[in-house]
Coordinates of C-alpha atoms and ligand atoms in Angstrom, one line a residue:
X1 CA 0.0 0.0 0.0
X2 CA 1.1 3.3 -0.3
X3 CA 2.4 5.2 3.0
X4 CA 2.3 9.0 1.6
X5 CA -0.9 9.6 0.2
X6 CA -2.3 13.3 0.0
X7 CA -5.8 13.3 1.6
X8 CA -5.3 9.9 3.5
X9 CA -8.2 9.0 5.4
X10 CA -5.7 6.9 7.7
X11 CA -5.1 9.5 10.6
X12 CA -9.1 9.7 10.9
X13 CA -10.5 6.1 10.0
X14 CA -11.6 5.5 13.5
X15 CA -13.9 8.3 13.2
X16 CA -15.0 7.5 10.0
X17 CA -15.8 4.0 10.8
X18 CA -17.8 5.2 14.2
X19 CA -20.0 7.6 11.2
X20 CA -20.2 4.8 8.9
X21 CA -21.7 2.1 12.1
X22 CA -24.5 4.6 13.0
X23 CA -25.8 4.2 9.2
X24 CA -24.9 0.9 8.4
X25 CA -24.7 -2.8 10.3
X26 CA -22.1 -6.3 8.9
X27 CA -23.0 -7.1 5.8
X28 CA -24.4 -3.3 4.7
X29 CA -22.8 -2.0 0.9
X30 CA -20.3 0.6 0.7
X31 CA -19.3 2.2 -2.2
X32 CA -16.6 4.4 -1.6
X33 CA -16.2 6.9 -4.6
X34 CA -12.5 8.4 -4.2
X35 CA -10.5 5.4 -3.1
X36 CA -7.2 6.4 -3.8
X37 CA -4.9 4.9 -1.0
X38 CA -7.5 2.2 0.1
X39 CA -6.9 3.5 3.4
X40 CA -11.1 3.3 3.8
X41 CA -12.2 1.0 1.7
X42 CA -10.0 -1.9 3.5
X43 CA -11.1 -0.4 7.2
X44 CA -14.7 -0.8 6.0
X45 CA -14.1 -4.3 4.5
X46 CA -12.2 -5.4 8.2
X47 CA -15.5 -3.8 10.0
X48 CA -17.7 -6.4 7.7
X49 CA -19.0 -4.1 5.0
X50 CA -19.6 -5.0 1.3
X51 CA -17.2 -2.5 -0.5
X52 CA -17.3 -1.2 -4.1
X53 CA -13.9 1.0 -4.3
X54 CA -13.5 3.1 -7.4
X55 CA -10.8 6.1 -8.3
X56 CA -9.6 7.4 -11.2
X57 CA -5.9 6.0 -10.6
X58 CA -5.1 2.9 -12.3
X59 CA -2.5 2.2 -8.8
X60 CA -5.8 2.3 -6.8
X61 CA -7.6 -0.6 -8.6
X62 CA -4.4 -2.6 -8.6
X63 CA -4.3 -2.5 -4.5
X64 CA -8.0 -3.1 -4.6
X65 CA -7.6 -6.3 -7.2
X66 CA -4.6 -6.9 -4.3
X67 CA -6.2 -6.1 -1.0
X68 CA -10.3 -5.5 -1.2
X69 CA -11.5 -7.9 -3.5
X70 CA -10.2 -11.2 -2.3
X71 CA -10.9 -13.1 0.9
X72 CA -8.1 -15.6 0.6
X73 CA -4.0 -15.1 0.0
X74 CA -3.2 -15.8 -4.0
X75 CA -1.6 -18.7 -5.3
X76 CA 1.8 -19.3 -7.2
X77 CA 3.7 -22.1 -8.3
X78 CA 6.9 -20.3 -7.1
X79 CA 8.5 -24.1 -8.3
X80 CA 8.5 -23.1 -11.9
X81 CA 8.8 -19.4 -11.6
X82 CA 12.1 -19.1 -9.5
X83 CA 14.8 -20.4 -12.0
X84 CA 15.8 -23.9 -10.4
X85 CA 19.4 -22.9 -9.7
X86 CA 18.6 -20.3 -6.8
X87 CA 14.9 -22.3 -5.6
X88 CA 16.6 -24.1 -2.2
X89 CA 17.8 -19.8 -1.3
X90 CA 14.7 -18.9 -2.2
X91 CA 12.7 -21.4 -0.2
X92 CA 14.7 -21.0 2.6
X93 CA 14.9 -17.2 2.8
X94 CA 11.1 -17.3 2.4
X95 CA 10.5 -19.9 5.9
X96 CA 13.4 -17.9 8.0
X97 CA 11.3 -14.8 7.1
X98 CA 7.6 -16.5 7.7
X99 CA 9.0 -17.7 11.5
X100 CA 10.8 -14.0 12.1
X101 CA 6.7 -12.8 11.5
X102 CA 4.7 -15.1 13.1
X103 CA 2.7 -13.7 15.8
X104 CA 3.1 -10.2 14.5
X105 CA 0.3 -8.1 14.0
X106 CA -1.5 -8.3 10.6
X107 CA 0.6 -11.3 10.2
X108 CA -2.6 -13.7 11.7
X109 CA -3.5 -15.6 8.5
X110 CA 0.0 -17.4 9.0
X111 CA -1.9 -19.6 11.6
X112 CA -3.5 -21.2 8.6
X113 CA -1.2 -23.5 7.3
X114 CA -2.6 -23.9 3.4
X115 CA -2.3 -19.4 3.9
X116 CA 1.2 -20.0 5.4
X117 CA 2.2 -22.1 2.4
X118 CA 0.5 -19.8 0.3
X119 CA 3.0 -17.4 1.7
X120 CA 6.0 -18.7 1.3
X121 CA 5.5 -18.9 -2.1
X122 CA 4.8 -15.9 -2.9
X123 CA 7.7 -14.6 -0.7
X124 CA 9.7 -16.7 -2.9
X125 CA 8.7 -14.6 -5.9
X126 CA 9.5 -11.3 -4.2
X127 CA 13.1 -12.7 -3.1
X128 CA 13.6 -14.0 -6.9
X129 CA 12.7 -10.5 -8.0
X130 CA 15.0 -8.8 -5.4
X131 CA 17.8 -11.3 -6.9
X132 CA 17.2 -11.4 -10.2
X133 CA 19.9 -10.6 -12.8
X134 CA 19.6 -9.7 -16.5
X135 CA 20.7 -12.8 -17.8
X136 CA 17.6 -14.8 -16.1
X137 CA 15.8 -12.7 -18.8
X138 CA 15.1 -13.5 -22.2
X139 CA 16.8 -11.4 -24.0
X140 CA 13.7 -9.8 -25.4
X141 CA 12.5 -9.2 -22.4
X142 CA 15.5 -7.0 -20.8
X143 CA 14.3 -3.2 -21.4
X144 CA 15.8 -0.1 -19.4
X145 CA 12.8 2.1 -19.7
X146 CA 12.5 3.7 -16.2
X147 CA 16.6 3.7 -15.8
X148 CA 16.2 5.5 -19.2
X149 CA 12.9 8.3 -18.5
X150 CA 13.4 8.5 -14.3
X151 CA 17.1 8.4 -13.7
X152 CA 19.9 11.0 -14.8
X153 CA 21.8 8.5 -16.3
X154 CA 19.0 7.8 -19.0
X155 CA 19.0 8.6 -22.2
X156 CA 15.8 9.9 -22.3
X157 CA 15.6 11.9 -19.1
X158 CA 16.2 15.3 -20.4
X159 CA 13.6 17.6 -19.5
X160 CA 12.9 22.0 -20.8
X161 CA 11.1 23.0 -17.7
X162 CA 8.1 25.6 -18.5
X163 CA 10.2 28.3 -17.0
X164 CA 13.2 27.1 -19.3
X165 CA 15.2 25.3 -16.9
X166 CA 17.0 22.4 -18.2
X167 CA 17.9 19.2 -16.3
X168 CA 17.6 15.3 -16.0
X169 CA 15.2 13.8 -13.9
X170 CA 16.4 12.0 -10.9
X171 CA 13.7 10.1 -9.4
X172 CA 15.9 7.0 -8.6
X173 CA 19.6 6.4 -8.1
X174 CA 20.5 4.3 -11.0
X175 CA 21.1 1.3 -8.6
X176 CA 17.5 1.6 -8.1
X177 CA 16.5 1.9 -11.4
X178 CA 18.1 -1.1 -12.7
X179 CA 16.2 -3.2 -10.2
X180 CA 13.0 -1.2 -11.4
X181 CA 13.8 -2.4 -14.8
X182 CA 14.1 -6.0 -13.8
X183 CA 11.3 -6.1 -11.8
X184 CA 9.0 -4.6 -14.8
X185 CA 11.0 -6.4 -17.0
X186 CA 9.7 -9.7 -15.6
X187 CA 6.7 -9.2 -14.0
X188 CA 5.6 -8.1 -17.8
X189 CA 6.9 -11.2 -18.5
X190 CA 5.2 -13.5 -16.2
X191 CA 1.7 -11.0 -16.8
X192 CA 2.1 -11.5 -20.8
X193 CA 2.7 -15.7 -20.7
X194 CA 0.3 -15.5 -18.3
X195 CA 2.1 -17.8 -15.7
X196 CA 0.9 -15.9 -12.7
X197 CA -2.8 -15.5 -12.3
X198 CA -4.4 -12.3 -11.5
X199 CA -4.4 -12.2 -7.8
X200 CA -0.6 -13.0 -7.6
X201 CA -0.1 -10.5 -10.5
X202 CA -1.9 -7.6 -8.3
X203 CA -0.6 -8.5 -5.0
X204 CA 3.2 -8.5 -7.0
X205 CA 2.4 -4.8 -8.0
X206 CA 0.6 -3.4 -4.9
X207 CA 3.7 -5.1 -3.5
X208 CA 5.9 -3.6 -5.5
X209 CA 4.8 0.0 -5.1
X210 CA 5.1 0.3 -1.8
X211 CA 9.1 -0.6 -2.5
X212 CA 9.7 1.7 -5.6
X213 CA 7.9 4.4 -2.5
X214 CA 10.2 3.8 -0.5
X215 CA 13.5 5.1 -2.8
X216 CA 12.1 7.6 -4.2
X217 CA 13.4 11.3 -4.4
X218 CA 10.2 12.9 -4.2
X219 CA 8.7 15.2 -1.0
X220 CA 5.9 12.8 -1.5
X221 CA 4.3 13.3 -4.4
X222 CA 5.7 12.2 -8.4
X223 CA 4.4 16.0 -9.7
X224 CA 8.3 16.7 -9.2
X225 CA 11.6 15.5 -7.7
X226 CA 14.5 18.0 -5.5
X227 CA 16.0 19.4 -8.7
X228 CA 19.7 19.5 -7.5
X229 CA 19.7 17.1 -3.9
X230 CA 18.6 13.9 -3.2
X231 CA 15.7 12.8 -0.2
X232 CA 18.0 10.4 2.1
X233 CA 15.5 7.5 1.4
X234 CA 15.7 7.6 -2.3
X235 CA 19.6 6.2 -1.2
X236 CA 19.1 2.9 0.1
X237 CA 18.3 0.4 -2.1
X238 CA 15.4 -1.1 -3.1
X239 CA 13.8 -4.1 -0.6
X240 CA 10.4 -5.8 -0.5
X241 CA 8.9 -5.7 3.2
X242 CA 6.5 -8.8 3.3
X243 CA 3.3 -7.4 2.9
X244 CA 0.9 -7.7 6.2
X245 CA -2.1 -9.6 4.5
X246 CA -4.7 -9.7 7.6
X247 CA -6.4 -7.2 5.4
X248 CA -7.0 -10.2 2.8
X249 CA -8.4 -12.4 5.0
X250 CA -10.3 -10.3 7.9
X251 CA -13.6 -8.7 7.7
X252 CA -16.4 -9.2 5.3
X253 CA -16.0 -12.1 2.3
X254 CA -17.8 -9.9 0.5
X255 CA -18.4 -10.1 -3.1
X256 CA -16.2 -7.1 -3.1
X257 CA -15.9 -4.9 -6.5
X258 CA -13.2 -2.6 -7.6
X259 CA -13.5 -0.1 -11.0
X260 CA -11.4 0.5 -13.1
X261 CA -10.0 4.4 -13.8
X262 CA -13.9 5.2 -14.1
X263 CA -14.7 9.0 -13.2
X264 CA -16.3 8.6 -10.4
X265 CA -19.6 10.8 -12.0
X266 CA -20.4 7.8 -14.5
X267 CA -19.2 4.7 -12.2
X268 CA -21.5 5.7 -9.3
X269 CA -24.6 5.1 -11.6
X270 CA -23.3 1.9 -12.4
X271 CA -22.7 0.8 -8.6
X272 CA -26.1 -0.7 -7.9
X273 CA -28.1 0.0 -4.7
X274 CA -25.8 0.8 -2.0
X275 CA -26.7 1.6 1.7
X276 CA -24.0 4.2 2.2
X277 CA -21.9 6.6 -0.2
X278 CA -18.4 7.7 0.8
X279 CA -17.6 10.5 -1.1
X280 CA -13.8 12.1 -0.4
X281 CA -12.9 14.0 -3.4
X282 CA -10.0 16.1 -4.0
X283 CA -10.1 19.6 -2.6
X284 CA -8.1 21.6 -4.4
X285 CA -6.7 22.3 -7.5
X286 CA -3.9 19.2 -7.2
X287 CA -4.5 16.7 -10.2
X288 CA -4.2 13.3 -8.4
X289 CA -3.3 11.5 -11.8
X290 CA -0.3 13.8 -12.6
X291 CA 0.8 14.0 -8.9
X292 CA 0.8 10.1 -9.1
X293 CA 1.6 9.2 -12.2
X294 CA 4.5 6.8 -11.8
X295 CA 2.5 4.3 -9.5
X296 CA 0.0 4.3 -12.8
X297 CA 2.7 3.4 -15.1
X298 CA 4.4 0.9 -13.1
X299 CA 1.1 -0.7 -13.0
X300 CA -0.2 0.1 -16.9
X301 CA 3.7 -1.6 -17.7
X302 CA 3.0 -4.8 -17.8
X303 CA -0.2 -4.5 -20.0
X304 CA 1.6 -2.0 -22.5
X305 CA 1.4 -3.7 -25.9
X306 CA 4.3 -1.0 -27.4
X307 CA 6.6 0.6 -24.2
X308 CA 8.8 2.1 -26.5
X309 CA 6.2 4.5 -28.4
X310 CA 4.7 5.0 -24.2
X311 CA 7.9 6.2 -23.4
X312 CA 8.7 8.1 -26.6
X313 CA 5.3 10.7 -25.8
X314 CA 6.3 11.4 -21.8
X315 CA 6.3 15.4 -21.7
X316 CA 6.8 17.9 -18.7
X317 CA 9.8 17.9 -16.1
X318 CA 8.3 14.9 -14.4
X319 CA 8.3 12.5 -17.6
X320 CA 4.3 11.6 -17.7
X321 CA 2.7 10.8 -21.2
X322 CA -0.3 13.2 -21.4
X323 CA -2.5 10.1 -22.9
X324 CA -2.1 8.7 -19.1
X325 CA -3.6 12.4 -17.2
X326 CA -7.1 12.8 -16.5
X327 CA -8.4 16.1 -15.4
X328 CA -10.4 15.7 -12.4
X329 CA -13.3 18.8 -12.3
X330 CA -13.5 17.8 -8.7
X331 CA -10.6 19.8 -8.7
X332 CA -12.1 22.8 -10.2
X333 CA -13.9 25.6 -7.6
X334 CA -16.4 25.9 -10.7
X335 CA -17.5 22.7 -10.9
X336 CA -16.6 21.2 -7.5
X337 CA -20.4 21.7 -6.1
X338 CA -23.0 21.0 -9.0
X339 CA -20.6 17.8 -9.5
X340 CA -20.8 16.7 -5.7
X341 CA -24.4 17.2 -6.2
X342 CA -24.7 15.4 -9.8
X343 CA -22.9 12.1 -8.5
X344 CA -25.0 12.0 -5.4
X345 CA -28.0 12.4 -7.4
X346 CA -26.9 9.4 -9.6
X347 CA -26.4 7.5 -7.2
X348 CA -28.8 4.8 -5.4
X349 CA -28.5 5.2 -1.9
X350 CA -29.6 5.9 1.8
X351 CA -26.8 7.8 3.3
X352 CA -24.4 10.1 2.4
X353 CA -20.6 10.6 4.1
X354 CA -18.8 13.4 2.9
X355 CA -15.0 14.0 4.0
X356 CA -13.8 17.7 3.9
X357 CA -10.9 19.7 5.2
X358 CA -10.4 23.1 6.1
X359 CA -6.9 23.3 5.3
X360 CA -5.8 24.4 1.1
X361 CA -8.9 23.4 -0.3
X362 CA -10.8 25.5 -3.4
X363 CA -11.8 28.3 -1.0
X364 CA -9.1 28.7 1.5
X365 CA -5.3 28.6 1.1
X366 CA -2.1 28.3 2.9
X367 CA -1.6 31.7 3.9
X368 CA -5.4 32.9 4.7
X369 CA -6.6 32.2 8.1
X370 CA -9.5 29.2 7.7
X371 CA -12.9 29.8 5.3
X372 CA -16.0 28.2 6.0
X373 CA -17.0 28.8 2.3
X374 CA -16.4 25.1 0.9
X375 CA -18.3 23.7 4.0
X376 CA -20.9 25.8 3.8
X377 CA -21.5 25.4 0.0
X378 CA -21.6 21.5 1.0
X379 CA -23.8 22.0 4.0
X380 CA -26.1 23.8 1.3
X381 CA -25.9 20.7 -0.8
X382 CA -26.8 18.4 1.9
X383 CA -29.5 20.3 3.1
X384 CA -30.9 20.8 -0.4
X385 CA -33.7 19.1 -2.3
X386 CA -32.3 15.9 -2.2
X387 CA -31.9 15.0 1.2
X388 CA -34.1 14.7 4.4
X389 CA -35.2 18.1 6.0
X390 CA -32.9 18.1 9.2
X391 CA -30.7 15.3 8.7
X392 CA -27.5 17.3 8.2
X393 CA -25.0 16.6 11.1
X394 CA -21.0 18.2 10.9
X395 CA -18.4 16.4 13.1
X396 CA -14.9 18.5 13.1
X397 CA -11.7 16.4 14.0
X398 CA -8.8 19.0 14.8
X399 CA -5.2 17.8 13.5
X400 CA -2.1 19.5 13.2
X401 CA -1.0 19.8 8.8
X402 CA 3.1 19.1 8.4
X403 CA 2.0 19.8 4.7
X404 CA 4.7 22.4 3.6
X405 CA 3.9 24.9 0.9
X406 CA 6.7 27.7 0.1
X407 CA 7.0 28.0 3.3
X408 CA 4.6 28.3 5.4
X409 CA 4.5 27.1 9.0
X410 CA 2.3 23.6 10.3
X411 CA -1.2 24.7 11.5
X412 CA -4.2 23.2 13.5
X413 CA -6.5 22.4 10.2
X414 CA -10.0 20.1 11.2
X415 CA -11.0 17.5 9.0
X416 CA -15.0 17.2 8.4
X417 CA -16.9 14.6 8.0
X418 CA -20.6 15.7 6.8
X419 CA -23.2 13.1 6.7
X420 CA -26.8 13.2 5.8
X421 CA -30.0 11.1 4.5
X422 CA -30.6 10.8 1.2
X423 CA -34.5 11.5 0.1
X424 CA -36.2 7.9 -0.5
X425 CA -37.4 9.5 -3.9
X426 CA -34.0 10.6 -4.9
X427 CA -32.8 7.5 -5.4
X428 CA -31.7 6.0 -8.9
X429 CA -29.1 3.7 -10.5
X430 CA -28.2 0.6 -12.6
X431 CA -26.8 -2.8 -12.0
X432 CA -22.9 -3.1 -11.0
X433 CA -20.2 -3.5 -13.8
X434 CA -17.1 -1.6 -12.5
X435 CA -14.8 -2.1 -15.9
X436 CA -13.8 0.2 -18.4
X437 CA -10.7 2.8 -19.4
X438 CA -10.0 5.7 -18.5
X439 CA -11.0 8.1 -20.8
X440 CA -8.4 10.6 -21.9
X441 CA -9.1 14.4 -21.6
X442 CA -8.7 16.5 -24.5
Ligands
LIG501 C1 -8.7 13.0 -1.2 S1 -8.2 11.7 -2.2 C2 -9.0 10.2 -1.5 C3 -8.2 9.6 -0.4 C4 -8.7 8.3 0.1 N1 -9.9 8.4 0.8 C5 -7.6 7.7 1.0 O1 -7.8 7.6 2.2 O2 -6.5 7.4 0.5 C6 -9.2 12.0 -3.7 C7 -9.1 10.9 -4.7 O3 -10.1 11.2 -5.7 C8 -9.6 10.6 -7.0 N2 -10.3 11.3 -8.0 C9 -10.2 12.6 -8.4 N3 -11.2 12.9 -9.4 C10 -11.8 11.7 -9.6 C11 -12.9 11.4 -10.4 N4 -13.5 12.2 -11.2 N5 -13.4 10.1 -10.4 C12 -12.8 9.2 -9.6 N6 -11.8 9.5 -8.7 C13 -11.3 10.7 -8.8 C14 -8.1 10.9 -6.9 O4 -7.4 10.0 -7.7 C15 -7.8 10.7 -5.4 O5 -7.3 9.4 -5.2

């Protein structure tokens, strides 16, 4: 999963999950709107709701397909994927690491010995892929695409800022890089013969995400990279924690449903009847798919029929192809409201749960002491035609914002959650089928 998410419902999921119980009982359906991180949709699923988890970020279906949808670990024949000559290392690395996390928390389904075994095969994939050299490649198959766009080294790292500044991007050390490479390199490999299925194949990515996170010279976000120093972390090199997969196994079985890069204002229609929407959109003018574009490509790779002619298109300093953006009018103060009001009219439900925040949002910025306007637009929303006279409640958690912005100091910010009851006339919508592409934005 991904640790540095802007707009993480983590810090406040208690809260959420204390809204969410006084509207909804185990077994109740969820469909939460803005998924990004996962953060929510996998606390609902561990509190026994049905979820249906959409965003507009390819990364956030993979860690659903990885995490949400399944009730049980995935399973690899790690036999024939780790080349025989390294298979006895492999096997054994995997057990030393299964009995150092035994009894540790989210570490529970190890108790199962078909999960256990499970397990070890898989951590016998993520050791080959920490291990793996070129030459246990096919030749065809041994592509430098990220050392090439990502790294300084590259050859096709140059970038013409907008200002005119010239540079390379430096995203990864070229240590790192390499083991990008090989990773993509055979995880495309493995996706393309199709010799993992895909449960293993999303659980490798969302895996693998959370590593590439780790090294990365960003201050959080991929929209840019520190032009002439590097973020200490981006230094180490790259390691795969074992992922803590309690969040597989715990909570509801569902059947759990995860779209695909649907804007959220078509997919809700399509989500079915659903006893609670969670709606956290983004708040300000910060395009999610451009500040978080690498985690897309590294999970589009594998599927790319042509990598070459992707690479050939990226533009701006931080190497994105423009085909892969999608402008979010979420993130537009003129559209922000009607749209908050046209997705909950499409959608067929009892409650609504609305997260808001008082820090930068469309109406109030880093250096202006807090505005009520954005809340009170949505309190106008909720309290409008299509929701129950009276039903409106606000709940403000306070939390300090580390969130730097040229320079301005941490401040007490509140987070909001707004919930009210939908009118029982106001409801409309379709039968699920979360699939489709993202659409690209002229
Ligand atoms: C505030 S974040 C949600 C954070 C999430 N609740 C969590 O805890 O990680 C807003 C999310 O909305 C997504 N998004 C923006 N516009 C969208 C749209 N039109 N349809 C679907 N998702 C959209 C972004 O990709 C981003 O992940």
């Amino acid at each position: 999963m991904l640790a540095r998410y802007l707009g993480s419902k983590q810090a406040i999921l208690d809260e959420l999950l204390t809204t969410v119980g006084r509207h909804c009982t185990p077994g109740s359906h969820v469909v939460d709107a803005f998924s990004g991180s996962l953060a929510v949709s996998l606390g609902l699923k561990k509190s026994g709701y049905r979820v249906t988890a959409n965003d507009i970020n390819l990364f956030s279906h993979v860690l659903a397909e990885a995490y949400l949808v399944p009730s049980q670990l995935p399973q690899c024949d790690a036999k024939s994927l780790v080349p025989a000559a390294r298979r006895d290392e492999a096997t054994a690395t995997a057990q030393s690491s299964i009995e150092k996390l035994d009894g540790s928390p989210g570490f529970g389904f190890l108790k199962e010995p078909e999960h256990r075994r499970r397990y070890q095969d898989f951590l016998m994939l993520l050791h080959h892929l920490s291990t793996l050299q070129p030459q246990d490649l096919p030749v065809g198959d041994r592509r430098n695409h990220f050392l090439d766009t990502y790294c300084e080294e590259g050859g096709n790292s140059a970038y013409v800022s907008s200002r005119g500044a010239e540079g390379r991007r430096r995203f990864f050390t070229e240590e790192n890089a390499r083991r990008i490479d090989l990773v993509m390199n055979q995880i495309r490999s493995w996706h393309r013969s199709e010799r993992v299925d895909a449960p293993t194949y999303a659980l490798l990515l969302a895996t693998f995400l959370r590593a590439v996170e780790k090294v990365s010279n960003t201050q959080g976000t991929y929209h840019d990279f520190p032009r002439s120093t590097w973020d200490s972390r981006a230094l180490r090199p790259l390691t795969f924690d074992p992922p803590a997969l309690d969040v597989i196994t715990e909570g509801s079985p569902g059947p759990h449903l995860a779209g695909r890069e649907q804007d959220s204002l078509d997919f809700v229609a399509k989500a079915g009847r659903h006893d609670l929407l969670y709606l956290d959109p983004p708040y300000n003018f910060r395009q999610y798919s451009a500040y978080y574009f690498l985690p897309n490509v590294l999970c589009r790779y594998p599927e790319m029929a042509d990598p070459d002619d992707y690479f050939s298109k990226v533009r701006f300093v931080r190497g994105q192809n423009p085909e892969d953006d999608f402008t979010s009018t979420f993130c537009k103060p003129k559209h922000f409201i009607e749209d908050m009001g046209t997705l909950i009219e499409r959608a067929d439900c009892d409650t609504v749960v609305i997260s808001y925040f008082t820090g930068r949002n469309h109406w109030s910025k880093f250096d202006t002491e807090r505005s009520d306007t954005g809340l009170e637009m949505l309190s106008g929303l909720l309290e409008g035609d299509l929701f129950e006279p009276g039903s409106l409640t606000v709940t403000e958690i306070p939390r300090r914002n580390y969130a730097s912005y040229g320079g301005y100091q941490a401040r007490t910010v509140a987070e909001l959650i707004l919930v009210a009851t939908k009118r029982r006339d106001q409801s409309r919508g379709t039968a699920p089928s979360p699939s489709g592409r993202l659409q690209p934005v002229a």
